[in-house]
Short mmCIF file of C-alpha atoms in Angstrom, two decimals:
data_model
loop_
_atom_site.label_atom_id
_atom_site.label_comp_id
_atom_site.label_asym_id
_atom_site.label_seq_id
_atom_site.Cartn_x
_atom_site.Cartn_y
_atom_site.Cartn_z
CA MET A 624 -0.03 -0.48 0.21
CA LYS A 625 2.95 2.67 0.61
CA LYS A 626 4.65 1.46 -2.32
CA LEU A 627 1.77 2.06 -4.28
CA SER A 628 0.94 5.65 -2.67
CA LEU A 629 4.44 6.50 -3.33
CA ILE A 630 4.05 5.38 -7.19
CA ILE A 631 1.11 7.75 -7.21
CA LEU A 632 2.84 10.67 -5.89
CA GLY A 633 5.71 10.15 -8.09
CA LEU A 634 3.74 10.26 -11.20
CA SER A 635 1.46 13.18 -10.08
CA LEU A 636 4.78 15.29 -9.30
CA LEU A 637 6.31 13.91 -12.89
CA LEU A 638 3.04 15.01 -14.50
CA ALA A 639 2.62 18.19 -12.93
CA ALA A 640 6.25 19.18 -13.41
CA CYS A 641 5.67 18.35 -17.30
CA LYS A 642 2.65 20.45 -17.43
CA GLU A 643 2.65 23.07 -20.30
CA GLU A 644 2.22 26.48 -18.61
CA GLY A 645 1.62 28.48 -22.03
CA LYS A 646 3.43 29.09 -25.01
CA ALA A 647 6.22 31.44 -25.40
CA PRO A 648 5.47 34.52 -26.41
CA VAL A 649 6.12 35.21 -30.29
CA SER A 650 8.72 37.74 -31.16
CA VAL A 651 7.56 40.89 -33.09
CA ALA A 652 9.64 42.65 -35.72
CA PRO A 653 10.80 45.82 -34.55
CA ALA A 654 9.72 49.08 -35.46
CA PHE A 655 12.84 50.72 -36.56
CA PRO A 656 15.03 48.99 -38.82
CA VAL A 657 17.72 47.14 -37.57
CA ALA A 658 21.66 47.10 -38.49
CA PRO A 659 22.92 44.09 -40.44
CA TYR A 660 25.07 41.55 -39.16
CA ALA A 661 27.72 42.35 -41.31
CA ALA A 662 28.41 45.76 -40.00
CA PHE A 663 32.20 44.47 -38.90
CA SER A 664 34.65 43.65 -41.70
CA GLU A 665 37.42 41.20 -41.15
CA GLY A 666 41.19 42.55 -40.19
CA LEU A 667 44.42 41.93 -39.39
CA ILE A 668 45.02 41.04 -35.60
CA SER A 669 47.87 43.55 -36.04
CA ASP A 670 45.02 46.25 -36.65
CA ILE A 671 43.92 45.99 -32.96
CA THR A 672 46.24 47.85 -30.51
CA PRO A 673 45.21 47.57 -26.73
CA GLU A 674 45.28 50.39 -24.59
CA GLY A 675 44.84 51.42 -21.02
CA TRP A 676 44.65 48.56 -18.27
CA VAL A 677 44.33 46.04 -20.76
CA ARG A 678 47.58 46.81 -22.38
CA GLU A 679 49.32 46.60 -18.91
CA ILE A 680 47.76 43.15 -18.47
CA LEU A 681 48.67 41.86 -21.40
CA GLN A 682 52.29 43.38 -21.17
CA ARG A 683 52.62 41.54 -17.85
CA GLN A 684 51.27 38.41 -19.14
CA LYS A 685 54.24 38.44 -22.00
CA ASP A 686 57.00 39.33 -19.51
CA GLY A 687 55.69 36.78 -16.88
CA LEU A 688 55.50 33.33 -16.64
CA THR A 689 52.82 32.77 -19.21
CA GLY A 690 55.56 32.62 -21.62
CA HIS A 691 57.99 30.85 -19.81
CA PRO A 692 57.28 27.80 -18.76
CA GLU A 693 60.79 26.62 -18.19
CA ALA A 694 61.07 29.18 -15.18
CA MET A 695 57.77 27.34 -13.34
CA SER A 696 58.27 24.51 -10.76
CA TYR A 697 57.04 21.02 -11.22
CA PRO A 698 56.33 19.73 -13.68
CA PHE A 699 58.56 21.92 -15.94
CA ASP A 700 61.79 21.84 -13.93
#
């Protein structure tokens, strides 16, 4: 009897979890024109120059242990 009530309880919880709460709202086209996705063109990596704190962090990585694994300890020693 206890096993049957647990099965019924489990099935009712499963059905409650699977209940459809309504459909997702349909997206509506915007009132103004949207810019195309091809607004950016491909370029060379050298076209990008970091400035400010990003430049400082990248310089620290370059000068630090990032490019010198032989200076680290185990397993590189």
